[in-house]
Amino acid sequence: MRVAIAGAGLAGLSCAKYLIDQGHTPVVLESRDVLGGLVAAWKDNDGDWYETGLHVFFGAYPNMLQLLKELGIEDRLQWKKHTMIFNQPEKPGTYSRFDFPNLPAPLNGIVAILRNNDMLTWGEKIELAKGLVPAMLRGQKYVDSTDKYTFSEWLKLQGVSEEVQQDIFIAASKSLNFINPDEISAVVLLTALNRFLRQKDGSKMAFLDGSPTERLCQPLVDYIQAGGGQVKINAPLKEILLNPDGSVKGFLMRGLHGASDYIETADAYVSAMPVDVMKVMLPEPWKDIECFQKLDGLEGVPVINIQLWFDRKLTDIDQLLFSRSPLLSVYADMSNTCREYSDPNRSMLELVLAPAEDWINKSDAEILQVTLAELSKLFPQHFGSSEPAKLLKHHVVKTPRSVYRAIPGRQEYRPEQVTPISNFFLSGSYTMQPFLGSMEGAVLSGKLTALGVNKSFSVKSSSSVQMPSIQPATNAATV
């Protein structure tokens, strides 16, 4: 069966991969000239990569890890020491660590918290445990019920102080969904904590050894093409054409560079486009269908990614860092964390500016200025000296609509992958699956969409997709 997929992000490519495994023939149609969607990357004139975001992989990403194994590229993940590192604004240039020992979960997480005396007093540790441990013990059903609260509201109900929230959870909230604890749904942080605390290596992190476009997306394309599928870039969808019964007749594609528009026809059709784009492309006759009306309750959150090359090493830390800055959520020195970006003499910092609502329409020069001001606080030894670090070049990548904004009450708006339209399906981390908005969520949604397509058309194939293990969710939207 031929399946047309609009969008070559992780959801669309994963969907195509699992359709190949089911014996189908997918054709992936990408409007831009680059693969990856929200994990896209480009090379500049110097041959250096710059990316849409700071992409970090977790041990609690079973579907992503399974996908890498199936592609034979699991060795491209560079696993870091099991630790979480926070800047200490009150002591510029210093760090506070949560080091996870080699013990079973959740004991390793408990020990990591108890050993840290920089960010939490013993009283605050007890306070935090009284709030979080019952939520973990009560299970995912209880966690799901907290979608009616912001995380700040939920913490307050548990008697957790504002100081604890400021110390830890602002950084965690911004790294998960690019928004603050007083806006993000409690279900996001509680599902992440649940997953990380219950699995020994759940919070252990890894970086790809190169750009996501080349090291992750291209192997997916190679797999799809080897299985008889196609991946077409510079193929923008203009309109979803309908049959008289409301089913999809074809994808009307916009011809570029003077070429005529053309129609891609298939047996089944998948939208792997971001939710904001899908809302624009929605055919008029579908707008009264409840499944598609739900989409109005979802909206992407703006994100800004900044990459800075300096004339010297600013840090030797080979790990993700939580800045605890009012503007910068997480950052890493990619010259340490990524093999392809490695440089023993110079730093290339990659930073996520969040929340970004007030900055998304600012000029690159303004964004650069405020970023350097924050860096002077994080690295005073390099910016406050008589010979400050010199910025060699930079890239600012703006994504006006990234993963869906996970504020309270959004769970009920997330649609299933199978729609009421007989030959039309949805894919993307915004669709209903337990890993929320993240790379893991995108991969899992693609797998679930492929399963939905196969089941809906009752096609027998020689190979089948293994049904994904639905586990308590995590959400690392940035990371």
PDB file of C-alpha atoms in Angstrom, residues 98-281:
ATOM      1  CA  PHE A  98      23.347  15.833  41.629  1.00  0.00           C
ATOM      2  CA  ASP A  99      25.506  12.752  41.079  1.00  0.00           C
ATOM      3  CA  PHE A 100      23.596   9.469  40.680  1.00  0.00           C
ATOM      4  CA  PRO A 101      25.478   6.475  42.159  1.00  0.00           C
ATOM      5  CA  ASN A 102      25.409   2.994  40.643  1.00  0.00           C
ATOM      6  CA  LEU A 103      22.421   1.860  42.675  1.00  0.00           C
ATOM      7  CA  PRO A 104      18.921   0.640  41.755  1.00  0.00           C
ATOM      8  CA  ALA A 105      16.164   3.203  41.212  1.00  0.00           C
ATOM      9  CA  PRO A 106      14.798   5.083  43.027  1.00  0.00           C
ATOM     10  CA  LEU A 107      17.611   4.715  45.570  1.00  0.00           C
ATOM     11  CA  ASN A 108      20.171   6.292  43.218  1.00  0.00           C
ATOM     12  CA  GLY A 109      18.010   9.398  42.815  1.00  0.00           C
ATOM     13  CA  ILE A 110      17.377   9.660  46.552  1.00  0.00           C
ATOM     14  CA  VAL A 111      21.104   9.458  47.281  1.00  0.00           C
ATOM     15  CA  ALA A 112      21.839  12.081  44.593  1.00  0.00           C
ATOM     16  CA  ILE A 113      19.419  14.480  46.268  1.00  0.00           C
ATOM     17  CA  LEU A 114      20.631  13.750  49.803  1.00  0.00           C
ATOM     18  CA  ARG A 115      24.271  14.306  48.828  1.00  0.00           C
ATOM     19  CA  ASN A 116      23.573  17.751  47.383  1.00  0.00           C
ATOM     20  CA  ASN A 117      23.870  20.462  50.007  1.00  0.00           C
ATOM     21  CA  ASP A 118      24.406  23.445  47.699  1.00  0.00           C
ATOM     22  CA  MET A 119      20.851  23.943  46.470  1.00  0.00           C
ATOM     23  CA  LEU A 120      18.709  22.279  49.130  1.00  0.00           C
ATOM     24  CA  THR A 121      18.892  22.388  52.907  1.00  0.00           C
ATOM     25  CA  TRP A 122      17.904  19.285  54.864  1.00  0.00           C
ATOM     26  CA  GLY A 123      14.608  20.945  55.667  1.00  0.00           C
ATOM     27  CA  GLU A 124      13.955  21.592  51.980  1.00  0.00           C
ATOM     28  CA  LYS A 125      14.869  18.010  51.103  1.00  0.00           C
ATOM     29  CA  ILE A 126      12.308  16.711  53.575  1.00  0.00           C
ATOM     30  CA  GLU A 127       9.769  19.227  52.271  1.00  0.00           C
ATOM     31  CA  LEU A 128      10.404  18.134  48.694  1.00  0.00           C
ATOM     32  CA  ALA A 129      10.145  14.442  49.583  1.00  0.00           C
ATOM     33  CA  LYS A 130       6.831  14.989  51.358  1.00  0.00           C
ATOM     34  CA  GLY A 131       5.475  16.567  48.182  1.00  0.00           C
ATOM     35  CA  LEU A 132       6.947  14.355  45.464  1.00  0.00           C
ATOM     36  CA  VAL A 133       7.184  10.849  46.921  1.00  0.00           C
ATOM     37  CA  PRO A 134       3.407  10.389  47.391  1.00  0.00           C
ATOM     38  CA  ALA A 135       2.848  11.439  43.764  1.00  0.00           C
ATOM     39  CA  MET A 136       5.328   8.788  42.621  1.00  0.00           C
ATOM     40  CA  LEU A 137       3.747   6.108  44.804  1.00  0.00           C
ATOM     41  CA  ARG A 138       0.207   6.907  43.660  1.00  0.00           C
ATOM     42  CA  GLY A 139       1.125   6.111  40.063  1.00  0.00           C
ATOM     43  CA  GLN A 140       0.441   7.478  36.603  1.00  0.00           C
ATOM     44  CA  LYS A 141      -3.332   7.645  37.049  1.00  0.00           C
ATOM     45  CA  TYR A 142      -2.884  10.209  39.794  1.00  0.00           C
ATOM     46  CA  VAL A 143      -0.215  12.045  37.786  1.00  0.00           C
ATOM     47  CA  ASP A 144      -2.584  12.318  34.815  1.00  0.00           C
ATOM     48  CA  SER A 145      -5.202  13.889  37.083  1.00  0.00           C
ATOM     49  CA  THR A 146      -2.867  16.809  37.857  1.00  0.00           C
ATOM     50  CA  ASP A 147      -3.275  18.319  34.374  1.00  0.00           C
ATOM     51  CA  LYS A 148      -5.750  20.792  35.905  1.00  0.00           C
ATOM     52  CA  TYR A 149      -2.951  22.489  37.868  1.00  0.00           C
ATOM     53  CA  THR A 150       0.160  24.407  36.945  1.00  0.00           C
ATOM     54  CA  PHE A 151       3.218  22.888  38.557  1.00  0.00           C
ATOM     55  CA  SER A 152       3.512  25.919  40.836  1.00  0.00           C
ATOM     56  CA  GLU A 153      -0.061  25.424  41.985  1.00  0.00           C
ATOM     57  CA  TRP A 154       0.533  21.732  42.607  1.00  0.00           C
ATOM     58  CA  LEU A 155       3.716  22.391  44.614  1.00  0.00           C
ATOM     59  CA  LYS A 156       1.867  24.904  46.746  1.00  0.00           C
ATOM     60  CA  LEU A 157      -0.845  22.340  47.480  1.00  0.00           C
ATOM     61  CA  GLN A 158       1.874  19.940  48.676  1.00  0.00           C
ATOM     62  CA  GLY A 159       3.380  22.555  50.978  1.00  0.00           C
ATOM     63  CA  VAL A 160       6.585  22.935  48.929  1.00  0.00           C
ATOM     64  CA  SER A 161       8.097  26.384  49.337  1.00  0.00           C
ATOM     65  CA  GLU A 162       8.770  29.008  46.699  1.00  0.00           C
ATOM     66  CA  GLU A 163      12.499  28.710  47.425  1.00  0.00           C
ATOM     67  CA  VAL A 164      12.585  25.048  46.345  1.00  0.00           C
ATOM     68  CA  GLN A 165      10.681  25.913  43.195  1.00  0.00           C
ATOM     69  CA  GLN A 166      13.145  28.663  42.332  1.00  0.00           C
ATOM     70  CA  ASP A 167      16.177  26.506  43.064  1.00  0.00           C
ATOM     71  CA  ILE A 168      15.322  23.491  40.913  1.00  0.00           C
ATOM     72  CA  PHE A 169      12.056  23.557  39.059  1.00  0.00           C
ATOM     73  CA  ILE A 170      12.330  26.752  37.012  1.00  0.00           C
ATOM     74  CA  ALA A 171      15.320  25.253  35.190  1.00  0.00           C
ATOM     75  CA  ALA A 172      13.570  21.884  34.805  1.00  0.00           C
ATOM     76  CA  SER A 173      10.333  23.445  33.555  1.00  0.00           C
ATOM     77  CA  LYS A 174      12.067  25.579  30.931  1.00  0.00           C
ATOM     78  CA  SER A 175      14.109  22.631  29.704  1.00  0.00           C
ATOM     79  CA  LEU A 176      10.978  20.481  29.313  1.00  0.00           C
ATOM     80  CA  ASN A 177       8.596  22.878  27.575  1.00  0.00           C
ATOM     81  CA  PHE A 178      10.341  26.273  27.376  1.00  0.00           C
ATOM     82  CA  ILE A 179       7.944  27.839  29.887  1.00  0.00           C
ATOM     83  CA  ASN A 180       8.010  28.542  33.640  1.00  0.00           C
ATOM     84  CA  PRO A 181       6.495  26.459  36.499  1.00  0.00           C
ATOM     85  CA  ASP A 182       3.666  28.957  36.962  1.00  0.00           C
ATOM     86  CA  GLU A 183       2.517  28.192  33.406  1.00  0.00           C
ATOM     87  CA  ILE A 184       3.427  24.551  32.703  1.00  0.00           C
ATOM     88  CA  SER A 185       0.992  21.748  33.548  1.00  0.00           C
ATOM     89  CA  ALA A 186       1.890  19.728  36.638  1.00  0.00           C
ATOM     90  CA  VAL A 187       1.447  16.546  34.616  1.00  0.00           C
ATOM     91  CA  VAL A 188       4.593  17.359  32.589  1.00  0.00           C
ATOM     92  CA  LEU A 189       7.061  17.580  35.456  1.00  0.00           C
ATOM     93  CA  LEU A 190       5.433  14.822  37.487  1.00  0.00           C
ATOM     94  CA  THR A 191       5.533  12.343  34.615  1.00  0.00           C
ATOM     95  CA  ALA A 192       9.188  13.234  33.982  1.00  0.00           C
ATOM     96  CA  LEU A 193      10.064  12.831  37.642  1.00  0.00           C
ATOM     97  CA  ASN A 194       8.074   9.621  37.811  1.00  0.00           C
ATOM     98  CA  ARG A 195       9.969   8.156  34.879  1.00  0.00           C
ATOM     99  CA  PHE A 196      13.374   9.378  35.996  1.00  0.00           C
ATOM    100  CA  LEU A 197      12.986   8.150  39.564  1.00  0.00           C
ATOM    101  CA  ARG A 198      11.598   4.732  38.664  1.00  0.00           C
ATOM    102  CA  GLN A 199      14.271   3.768  36.110  1.00  0.00           C
ATOM    103  CA  LYS A 200      17.920   3.454  37.107  1.00  0.00           C
ATOM    104  CA  ASP A 201      19.287   5.228  34.024  1.00  0.00           C
ATOM    105  CA  GLY A 202      16.137   7.199  33.233  1.00  0.00           C
ATOM    106  CA  SER A 203      17.777  10.597  33.717  1.00  0.00           C
ATOM    107  CA  LYS A 204      21.130   9.605  32.224  1.00  0.00           C
ATOM    108  CA  MET A 205      21.874  11.770  29.187  1.00  0.00           C
ATOM    109  CA  ALA A 206      23.558  11.337  25.826  1.00  0.00           C
ATOM    110  CA  PHE A 207      24.420  13.554  22.873  1.00  0.00           C
ATOM    111  CA  LEU A 208      24.643  12.517  19.239  1.00  0.00           C
ATOM    112  CA  ASP A 209      28.170  12.392  17.848  1.00  0.00           C
ATOM    113  CA  GLY A 210      27.197  14.870  15.114  1.00  0.00           C
ATOM    114  CA  SER A 211      24.241  16.798  13.722  1.00  0.00           C
ATOM    115  CA  PRO A 212      20.743  15.248  14.019  1.00  0.00           C
ATOM    116  CA  THR A 213      20.113  15.820  10.317  1.00  0.00           C
ATOM    117  CA  GLU A 214      23.154  13.825   9.216  1.00  0.00           C
ATOM    118  CA  ARG A 215      23.546  11.295  12.041  1.00  0.00           C
ATOM    119  CA  LEU A 216      19.898  10.461  12.782  1.00  0.00           C
ATOM    120  CA  CYS A 217      17.597  11.632   9.996  1.00  0.00           C
ATOM    121  CA  GLN A 218      19.750  10.524   7.045  1.00  0.00           C
ATOM    122  CA  PRO A 219      19.948   6.893   8.280  1.00  0.00           C
ATOM    123  CA  LEU A 220      16.153   6.924   8.454  1.00  0.00           C
ATOM    124  CA  VAL A 221      16.024   8.157   4.848  1.00  0.00           C
ATOM    125  CA  ASP A 222      18.505   5.483   3.773  1.00  0.00           C
ATOM    126  CA  TYR A 223      16.377   2.803   5.467  1.00  0.00           C
ATOM    127  CA  ILE A 224      13.181   4.080   3.842  1.00  0.00           C
ATOM    128  CA  GLN A 225      14.714   4.226   0.385  1.00  0.00           C
ATOM    129  CA  ALA A 226      16.315   0.798   0.746  1.00  0.00           C
ATOM    130  CA  GLY A 227      12.844  -0.548   1.515  1.00  0.00           C
ATOM    131  CA  GLY A 228      11.349   0.936  -1.642  1.00  0.00           C
ATOM    132  CA  GLY A 229      10.007   4.176  -0.146  1.00  0.00           C
ATOM    133  CA  GLN A 230      10.785   7.760  -1.130  1.00  0.00           C
ATOM    134  CA  VAL A 231      11.731  10.959   0.682  1.00  0.00           C
ATOM    135  CA  LYS A 232      11.286  14.196  -1.257  1.00  0.00           C
ATOM    136  CA  ILE A 233      12.538  17.558  -0.021  1.00  0.00           C
ATOM    137  CA  ASN A 234      11.417  20.910  -1.480  1.00  0.00           C
ATOM    138  CA  ALA A 235       7.934  19.398  -1.783  1.00  0.00           C
ATOM    139  CA  PRO A 236       5.491  21.778  -0.040  1.00  0.00           C
ATOM    140  CA  LEU A 237       1.888  20.715   0.484  1.00  0.00           C
ATOM    141  CA  LYS A 238      -0.520  23.277  -0.960  1.00  0.00           C
ATOM    142  CA  GLU A 239      -3.897  21.674  -0.257  1.00  0.00           C
ATOM    143  CA  ILE A 240      -5.491  18.449   0.958  1.00  0.00           C
ATOM    144  CA  LEU A 241      -7.896  17.435  -1.812  1.00  0.00           C
ATOM    145  CA  LEU A 242     -11.085  15.603  -0.863  1.00  0.00           C
ATOM    146  CA  ASN A 243     -13.416  13.092  -2.441  1.00  0.00           C
ATOM    147  CA  PRO A 244     -17.194  13.708  -2.293  1.00  0.00           C
ATOM    148  CA  ASP A 245     -17.410  11.465   0.790  1.00  0.00           C
ATOM    149  CA  GLY A 246     -14.877  13.595   2.678  1.00  0.00           C
ATOM    150  CA  SER A 247     -11.963  11.173   2.372  1.00  0.00           C
ATOM    151  CA  VAL A 248      -8.648  12.301   0.918  1.00  0.00           C
ATOM    152  CA  LYS A 249      -8.343  12.291  -2.852  1.00  0.00           C
ATOM    153  CA  GLY A 250      -4.737  13.439  -2.931  1.00  0.00           C
ATOM    154  CA  PHE A 251      -2.128  15.920  -1.742  1.00  0.00           C
ATOM    155  CA  LEU A 252      -1.930  18.939  -4.049  1.00  0.00           C
ATOM    156  CA  MET A 253       1.761  19.872  -4.089  1.00  0.00           C
ATOM    157  CA  ARG A 254       3.097  23.311  -4.911  1.00  0.00           C
ATOM    158  CA  GLY A 255       5.435  23.388  -7.888  1.00  0.00           C
ATOM    159  CA  LEU A 256       8.616  25.336  -7.214  1.00  0.00           C
ATOM    160  CA  HIS A 257      10.790  27.480  -9.475  1.00  0.00           C
ATOM    161  CA  GLY A 258       8.173  27.816 -12.181  1.00  0.00           C
ATOM    162  CA  ALA A 259       7.120  24.187 -12.167  1.00  0.00           C
ATOM    163  CA  SER A 260       3.425  23.339 -12.256  1.00  0.00           C
ATOM    164  CA  ASP A 261       1.513  22.148  -9.218  1.00  0.00           C
ATOM    165  CA  TYR A 262       0.996  18.397  -9.113  1.00  0.00           C
ATOM    166  CA  ILE A 263      -0.970  15.807  -7.152  1.00  0.00           C
ATOM    167  CA  GLU A 264       0.502  13.035  -5.001  1.00  0.00           C
ATOM    168  CA  THR A 265      -1.963  10.152  -4.782  1.00  0.00           C
ATOM    169  CA  ALA A 266      -1.836   7.249  -2.370  1.00  0.00           C
ATOM    170  CA  ASP A 267      -3.983   4.701  -0.570  1.00  0.00           C
ATOM    171  CA  ALA A 268      -3.522   6.445   2.777  1.00  0.00           C
ATOM    172  CA  TYR A 269      -2.357   9.912   3.841  1.00  0.00           C
ATOM    173  CA  VAL A 270      -0.561  11.109   6.967  1.00  0.00           C
ATOM    174  CA  SER A 271      -0.015  14.597   8.311  1.00  0.00           C
ATOM    175  CA  ALA A 272       3.278  14.670  10.196  1.00  0.00           C
ATOM    176  CA  MET A 273       3.259  18.471  10.093  1.00  0.00           C
ATOM    177  CA  PRO A 274       3.386  20.579  13.285  1.00  0.00           C
ATOM    178  CA  VAL A 275      -0.019  21.170  14.835  1.00  0.00           C
ATOM    179  CA  ASP A 276       0.021  24.877  13.917  1.00  0.00           C
ATOM    180  CA  VAL A 277       0.607  24.027  10.242  1.00  0.00           C
ATOM    181  CA  MET A 278      -2.046  21.299  10.287  1.00  0.00           C
ATOM    182  CA  LYS A 279      -4.597  23.813  11.547  1.00  0.00           C
ATOM    183  CA  VAL A 280      -3.870  26.042   8.543  1.00  0.00           C
ATOM    184  CA  MET A 281      -4.053  23.132   6.078  1.00  0.00           C
TER     185      MET A 281
END
